Coordinates of C-alpha atoms in Angstrom, one line a residue:
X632 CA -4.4 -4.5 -27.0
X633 CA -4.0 -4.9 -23.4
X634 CA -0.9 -2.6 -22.1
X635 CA 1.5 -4.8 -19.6
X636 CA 0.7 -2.4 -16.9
X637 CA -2.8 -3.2 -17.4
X638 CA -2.2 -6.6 -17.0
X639 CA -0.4 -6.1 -14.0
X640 CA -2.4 -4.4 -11.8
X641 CA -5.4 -6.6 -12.9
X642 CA -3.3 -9.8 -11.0
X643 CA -2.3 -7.6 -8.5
X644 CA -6.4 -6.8 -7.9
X645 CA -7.1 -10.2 -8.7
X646 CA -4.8 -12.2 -5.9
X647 CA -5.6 -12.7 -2.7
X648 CA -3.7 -10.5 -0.6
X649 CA -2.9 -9.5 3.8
X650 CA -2.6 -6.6 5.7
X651 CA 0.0 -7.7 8.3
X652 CA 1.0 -4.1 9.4
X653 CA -1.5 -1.7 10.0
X654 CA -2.1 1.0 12.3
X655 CA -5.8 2.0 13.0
X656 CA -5.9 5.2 14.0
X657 CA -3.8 6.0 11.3
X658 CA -6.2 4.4 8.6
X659 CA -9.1 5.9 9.3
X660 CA -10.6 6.7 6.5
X661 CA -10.0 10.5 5.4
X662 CA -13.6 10.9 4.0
X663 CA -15.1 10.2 7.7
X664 CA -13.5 13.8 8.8
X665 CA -14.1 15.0 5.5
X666 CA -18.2 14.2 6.5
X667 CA -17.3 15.1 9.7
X668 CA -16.7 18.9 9.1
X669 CA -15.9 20.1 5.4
X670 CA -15.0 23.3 6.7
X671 CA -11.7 21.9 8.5
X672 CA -10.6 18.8 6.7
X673 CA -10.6 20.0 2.7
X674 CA -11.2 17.2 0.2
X675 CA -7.5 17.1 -0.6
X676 CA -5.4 17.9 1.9
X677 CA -1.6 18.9 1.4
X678 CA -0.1 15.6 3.0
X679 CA -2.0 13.5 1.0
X680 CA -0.9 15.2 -2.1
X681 CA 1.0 11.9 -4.4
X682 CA 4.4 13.6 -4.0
X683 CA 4.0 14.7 -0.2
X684 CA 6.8 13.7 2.1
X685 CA 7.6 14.3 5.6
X686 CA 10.0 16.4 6.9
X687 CA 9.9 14.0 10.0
X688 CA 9.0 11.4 12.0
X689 CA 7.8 14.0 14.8
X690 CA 6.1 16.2 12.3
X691 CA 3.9 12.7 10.9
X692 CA 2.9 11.7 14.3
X693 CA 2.0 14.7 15.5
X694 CA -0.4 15.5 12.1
X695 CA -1.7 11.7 12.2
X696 CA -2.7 12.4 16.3
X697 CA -4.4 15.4 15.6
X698 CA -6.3 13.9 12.7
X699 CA -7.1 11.2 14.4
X700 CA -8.0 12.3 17.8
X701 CA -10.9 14.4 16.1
X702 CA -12.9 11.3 15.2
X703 CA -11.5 8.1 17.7
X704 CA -13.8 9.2 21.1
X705 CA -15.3 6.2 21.7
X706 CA -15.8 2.1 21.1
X707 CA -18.5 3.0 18.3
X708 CA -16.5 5.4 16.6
X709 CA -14.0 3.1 16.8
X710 CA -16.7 0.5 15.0
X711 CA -17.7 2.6 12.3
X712 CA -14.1 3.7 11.2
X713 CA -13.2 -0.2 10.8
X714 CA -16.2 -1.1 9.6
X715 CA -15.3 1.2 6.7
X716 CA -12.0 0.4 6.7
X717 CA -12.6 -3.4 6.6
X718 CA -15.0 -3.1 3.6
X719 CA -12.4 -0.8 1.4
X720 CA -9.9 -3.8 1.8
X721 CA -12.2 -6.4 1.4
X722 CA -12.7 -4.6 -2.2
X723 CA -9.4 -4.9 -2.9
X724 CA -9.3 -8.9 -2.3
X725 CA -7.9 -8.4 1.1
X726 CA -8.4 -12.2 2.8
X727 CA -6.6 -11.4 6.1
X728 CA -5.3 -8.4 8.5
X729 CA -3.2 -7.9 11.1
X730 CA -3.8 -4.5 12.7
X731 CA -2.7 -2.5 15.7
X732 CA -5.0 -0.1 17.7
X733 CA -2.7 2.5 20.1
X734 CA -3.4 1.5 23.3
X735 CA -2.8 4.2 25.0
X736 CA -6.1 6.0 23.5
X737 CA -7.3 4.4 26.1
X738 CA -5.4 6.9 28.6
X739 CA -6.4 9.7 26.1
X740 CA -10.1 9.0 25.7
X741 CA -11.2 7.1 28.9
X742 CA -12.8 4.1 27.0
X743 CA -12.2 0.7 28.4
X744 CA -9.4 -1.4 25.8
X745 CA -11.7 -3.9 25.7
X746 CA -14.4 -1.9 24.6
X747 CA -12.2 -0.9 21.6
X748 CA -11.2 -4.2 20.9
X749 CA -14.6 -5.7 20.7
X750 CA -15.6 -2.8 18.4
X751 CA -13.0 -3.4 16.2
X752 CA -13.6 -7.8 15.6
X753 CA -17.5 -6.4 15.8
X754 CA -16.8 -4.4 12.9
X755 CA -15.5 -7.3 10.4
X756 CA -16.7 -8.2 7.2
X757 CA -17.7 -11.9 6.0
X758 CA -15.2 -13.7 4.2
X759 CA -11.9 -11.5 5.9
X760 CA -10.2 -12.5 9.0
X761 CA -9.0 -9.6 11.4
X762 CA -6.0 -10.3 14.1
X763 CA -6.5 -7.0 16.5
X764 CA -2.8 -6.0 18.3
X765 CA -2.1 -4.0 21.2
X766 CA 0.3 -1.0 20.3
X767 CA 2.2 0.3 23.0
X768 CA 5.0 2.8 22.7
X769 CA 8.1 2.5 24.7
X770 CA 8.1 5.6 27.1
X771 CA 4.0 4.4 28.0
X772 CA 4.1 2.6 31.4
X773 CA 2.1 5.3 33.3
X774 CA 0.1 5.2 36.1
X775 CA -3.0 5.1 34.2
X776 CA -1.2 2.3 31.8
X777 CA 0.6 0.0 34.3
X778 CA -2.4 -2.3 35.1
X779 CA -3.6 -2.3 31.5
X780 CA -0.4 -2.9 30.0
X781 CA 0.8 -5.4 33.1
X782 CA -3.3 -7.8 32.4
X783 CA -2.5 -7.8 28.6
X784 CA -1.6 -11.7 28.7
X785 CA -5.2 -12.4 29.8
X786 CA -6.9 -10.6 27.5
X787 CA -8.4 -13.5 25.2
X788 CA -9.9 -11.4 22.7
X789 CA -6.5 -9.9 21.9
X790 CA -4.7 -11.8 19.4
X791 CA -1.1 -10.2 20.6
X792 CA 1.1 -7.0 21.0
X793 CA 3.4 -4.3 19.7
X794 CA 6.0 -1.7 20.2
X795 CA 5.4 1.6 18.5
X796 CA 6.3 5.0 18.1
X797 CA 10.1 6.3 18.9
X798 CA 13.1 4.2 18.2
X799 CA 15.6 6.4 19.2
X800 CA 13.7 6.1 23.1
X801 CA 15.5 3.5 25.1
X802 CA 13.6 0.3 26.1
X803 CA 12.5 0.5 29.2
X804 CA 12.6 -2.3 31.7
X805 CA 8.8 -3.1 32.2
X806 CA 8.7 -4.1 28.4
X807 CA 10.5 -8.0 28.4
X808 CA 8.5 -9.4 30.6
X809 CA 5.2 -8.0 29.3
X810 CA 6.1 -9.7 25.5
X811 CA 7.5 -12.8 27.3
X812 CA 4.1 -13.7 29.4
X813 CA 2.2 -12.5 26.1
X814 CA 4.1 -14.9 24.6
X815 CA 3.5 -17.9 26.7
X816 CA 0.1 -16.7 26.3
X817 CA 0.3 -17.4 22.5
X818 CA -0.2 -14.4 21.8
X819 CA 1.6 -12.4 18.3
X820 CA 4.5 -10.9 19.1
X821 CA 5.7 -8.2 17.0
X822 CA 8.0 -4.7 17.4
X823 CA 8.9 -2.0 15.0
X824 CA 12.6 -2.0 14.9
X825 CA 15.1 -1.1 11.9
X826 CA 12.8 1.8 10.8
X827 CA 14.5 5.0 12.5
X828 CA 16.8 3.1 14.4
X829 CA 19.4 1.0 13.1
X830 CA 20.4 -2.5 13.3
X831 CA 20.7 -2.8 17.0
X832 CA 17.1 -2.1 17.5
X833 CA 16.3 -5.3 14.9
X834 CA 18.5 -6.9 17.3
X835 CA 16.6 -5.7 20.6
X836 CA 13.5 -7.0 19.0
X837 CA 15.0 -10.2 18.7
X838 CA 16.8 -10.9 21.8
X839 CA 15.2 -8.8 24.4
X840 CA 11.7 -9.3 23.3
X841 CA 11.9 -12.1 21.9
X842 CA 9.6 -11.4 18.6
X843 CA 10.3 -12.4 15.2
X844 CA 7.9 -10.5 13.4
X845 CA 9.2 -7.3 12.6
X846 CA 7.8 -4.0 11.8
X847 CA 9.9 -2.5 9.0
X848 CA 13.4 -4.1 10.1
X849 CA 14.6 -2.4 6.6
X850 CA 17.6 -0.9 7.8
X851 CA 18.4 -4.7 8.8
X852 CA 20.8 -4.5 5.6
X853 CA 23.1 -2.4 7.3
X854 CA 24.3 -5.5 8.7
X855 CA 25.2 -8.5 7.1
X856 CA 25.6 -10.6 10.3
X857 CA 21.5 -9.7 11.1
X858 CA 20.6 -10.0 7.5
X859 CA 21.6 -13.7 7.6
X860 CA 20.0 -14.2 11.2
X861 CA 17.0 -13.2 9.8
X862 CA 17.3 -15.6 7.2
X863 CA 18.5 -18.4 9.1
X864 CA 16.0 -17.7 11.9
X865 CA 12.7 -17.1 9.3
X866 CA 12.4 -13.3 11.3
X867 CA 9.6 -12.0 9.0
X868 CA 9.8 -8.5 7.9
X869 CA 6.5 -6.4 7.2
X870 CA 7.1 -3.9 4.9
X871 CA 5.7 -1.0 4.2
X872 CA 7.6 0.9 0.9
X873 CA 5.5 3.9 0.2
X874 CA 5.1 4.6 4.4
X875 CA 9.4 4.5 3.7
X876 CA 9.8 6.7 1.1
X877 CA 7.2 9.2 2.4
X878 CA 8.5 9.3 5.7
X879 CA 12.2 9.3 4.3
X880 CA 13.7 5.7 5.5
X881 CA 15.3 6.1 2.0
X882 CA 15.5 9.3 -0.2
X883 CA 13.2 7.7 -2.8
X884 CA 12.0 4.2 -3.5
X885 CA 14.1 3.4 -5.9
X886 CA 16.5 3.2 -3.1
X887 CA 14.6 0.8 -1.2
X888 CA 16.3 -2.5 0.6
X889 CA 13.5 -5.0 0.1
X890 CA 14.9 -6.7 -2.8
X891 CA 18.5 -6.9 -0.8
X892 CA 16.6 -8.8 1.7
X893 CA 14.2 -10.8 -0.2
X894 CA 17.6 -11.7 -2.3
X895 CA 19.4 -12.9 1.3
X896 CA 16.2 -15.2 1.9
X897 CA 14.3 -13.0 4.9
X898 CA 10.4 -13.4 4.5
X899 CA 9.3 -9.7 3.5
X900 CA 5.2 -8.6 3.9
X901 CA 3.6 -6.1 1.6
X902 CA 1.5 -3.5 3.8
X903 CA 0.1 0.1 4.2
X904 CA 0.8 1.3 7.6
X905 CA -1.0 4.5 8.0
X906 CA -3.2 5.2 5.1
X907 CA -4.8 8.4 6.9
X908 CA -1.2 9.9 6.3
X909 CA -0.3 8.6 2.7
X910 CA -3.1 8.3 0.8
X911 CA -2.1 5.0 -0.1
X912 CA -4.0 1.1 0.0
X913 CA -2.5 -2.2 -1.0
X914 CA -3.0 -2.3 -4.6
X915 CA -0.4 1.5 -4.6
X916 CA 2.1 -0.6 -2.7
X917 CA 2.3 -3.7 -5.2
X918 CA 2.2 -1.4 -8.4
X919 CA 4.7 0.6 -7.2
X920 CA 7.1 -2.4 -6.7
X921 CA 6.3 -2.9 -10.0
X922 CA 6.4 -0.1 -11.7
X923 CA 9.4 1.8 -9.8
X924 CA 11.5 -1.6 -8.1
X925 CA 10.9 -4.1 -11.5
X926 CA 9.2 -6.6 -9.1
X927 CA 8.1 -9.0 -11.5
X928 CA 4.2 -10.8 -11.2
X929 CA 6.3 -14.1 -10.0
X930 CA 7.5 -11.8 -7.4
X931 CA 4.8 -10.2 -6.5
X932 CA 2.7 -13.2 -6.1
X933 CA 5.0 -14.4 -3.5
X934 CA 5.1 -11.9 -1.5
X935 CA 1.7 -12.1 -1.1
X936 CA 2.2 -15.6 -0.4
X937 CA 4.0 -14.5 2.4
X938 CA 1.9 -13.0 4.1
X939 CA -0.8 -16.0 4.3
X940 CA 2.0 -18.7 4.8
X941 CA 3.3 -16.4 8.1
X942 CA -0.9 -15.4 9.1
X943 CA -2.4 -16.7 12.4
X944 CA -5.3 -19.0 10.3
X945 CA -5.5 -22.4 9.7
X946 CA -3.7 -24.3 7.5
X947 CA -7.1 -25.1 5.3
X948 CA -7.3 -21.3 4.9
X949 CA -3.8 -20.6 4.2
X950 CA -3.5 -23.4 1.4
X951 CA -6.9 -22.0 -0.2
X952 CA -5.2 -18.6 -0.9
X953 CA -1.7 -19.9 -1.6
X954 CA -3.5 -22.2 -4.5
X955 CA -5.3 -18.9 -6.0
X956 CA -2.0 -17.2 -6.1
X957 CA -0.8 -19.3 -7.8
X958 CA -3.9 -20.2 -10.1
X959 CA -4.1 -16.4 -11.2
X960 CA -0.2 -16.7 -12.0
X961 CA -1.5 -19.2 -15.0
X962 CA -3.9 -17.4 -16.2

């Protein structure tokens, strides 16, 4: 007899799903440092231990730049980390990504953006489409950055842009226009707001960048004037529950808002984050809603659905994964 868990996470591996947020350097894979040098990156190391959370955000960037500063030197490294990475998701029935590279490795490393970026689409699978993002933090308009950052907008292999790293850091004044001639540019526009910071972060996003694609945005709830705006406006929210629980957004999942805002009508995404960190993939992320949040297979299929309907891909595309959603649903 087939347990109801079982059954479960066979749809969940079964449906088409995206990766909508997703940090690079912080999902390279583990066993690449692992082959790298045995002697310094153990097997299994403490923070990637099931139960592992961070004591803070400062304490989880630092580990994930030290990690990942030992392998990202260069465009091929760059190529052969993705090229992993792509395959694992594809694996896991993963039709379509969204994922940010930290542009500012650029500074670090002294390899050309585009260099990266072309690695990256070079490193692709058949059958996935990948949408690469700039990631930019807010205290980043250095001397080195300014021309990089200020060109972005013509950069046609570059499907759009981000704001990383610290909330609590004021946004500075050579951000707006950068998103608003991306923007005209058609390029994605996206910020991670309503993670650390509250509410009026989710609202900087909105009205001083001008992006309604959200990164987190789960401590929107705090306010039921921006809940409904998102709702109203379609703001789409990609969330990442097990990066929130580690990183302690909320004391425990169980404690999670995504149900609070799926309930007030905001379109949530289901995603990973930084896998180097948590030890996590997609297929953890929609069992634990499952298992731990009661997220039904009806409601797991459409958030899955969400992320295709709000995906940069044609509408042919789109429809093709929405219908085997819903197909597997029947079976």
């Amino acid at each position: 007899m087939i347990k109801p868990m079982d059954s479960v996470e066979s749809f969940i591996r079964r449906i088409p799903k995206t990766e909508t947020h997703l940090h690079i350097e912080g999902a390279l894979p583990y066993d690449l440092l692992v082959e790298l040098d045995d002697s310094r990156f153990p097997s299994q190391p403490f923070f990637r231990e099931r139960a592992y959370k961070y004591p803070d955000f400062v304490n989880f960037e630092t580990l994930l730049i030290d990690h990942a500063v030992q392998w990202f030197d260069s465009a091929e490294r760059y190529h052969v980390a993705c090229k992993r990475m792509f395959e694992s998701m594809a694996s896991l029935n993963v039709k379509y990504v969204e994922t940010s590279f930290h542009l500012h490795m650029v500074e670090f490393i002294g390899v050309d953006g585009r260099d990266i970026l072309s690695a990256i689409k070079s490193a692709v699978p058949e059958g996935m489409e990948v949408r690469v993002i700039g990631g930019m933090v807010r205290n980043g308009y250095t001397e080195v950055m300014k021309p990089i950052i200020e060109t972005l907008h013509q950069w046609d292999e570059l499907d759009g842009i981000d704001l990383h790293g610290q909330e609590w850091l004021d946004l500075e004044e050579w951000a707006p226009p950068v998103w608003r001639r991306c923007a005209d540019a058609g390029k994605i526009i996206k910020a991670h707001a309503g993670e650390f910071g509250g509410p009026d972060k989710v609202y900087e996003a909105i009205d001083v960048l001008g992006s309604r694609r959200i990164q987190h945005g789960v401590r929107a709830v705090e306010d039921e004037k921006l809940v409904a705006r998102l709702a109203e406006e379609n703001c789409v929210l990609d969330v990442c529950p097990l990066s929130n629980e580690k990183l302690g957004v909320f004391p425990s999942l169980e404690d999670h808002s995504l149900r609070r805002l799926i309930d007030a009508g905001i379109p949530c995404t289901i995603s990973t984050d930084d896998p180097l960190c948590f030890a996590n993939d997609i297929v953890d992320e929609y069992i634990a809603l499952h298992s731990r949040l009661g997220f039904s297979k009806e409601e797991l299929a459409q958030l899955a659905k969400n992320g295709f309907v709000h995906a940069r891909m044609s509408e042919s595309k789109k429809s093709q994964y929405i219908a085997e959603i819903d197909a597997a649903l029947t079976q």
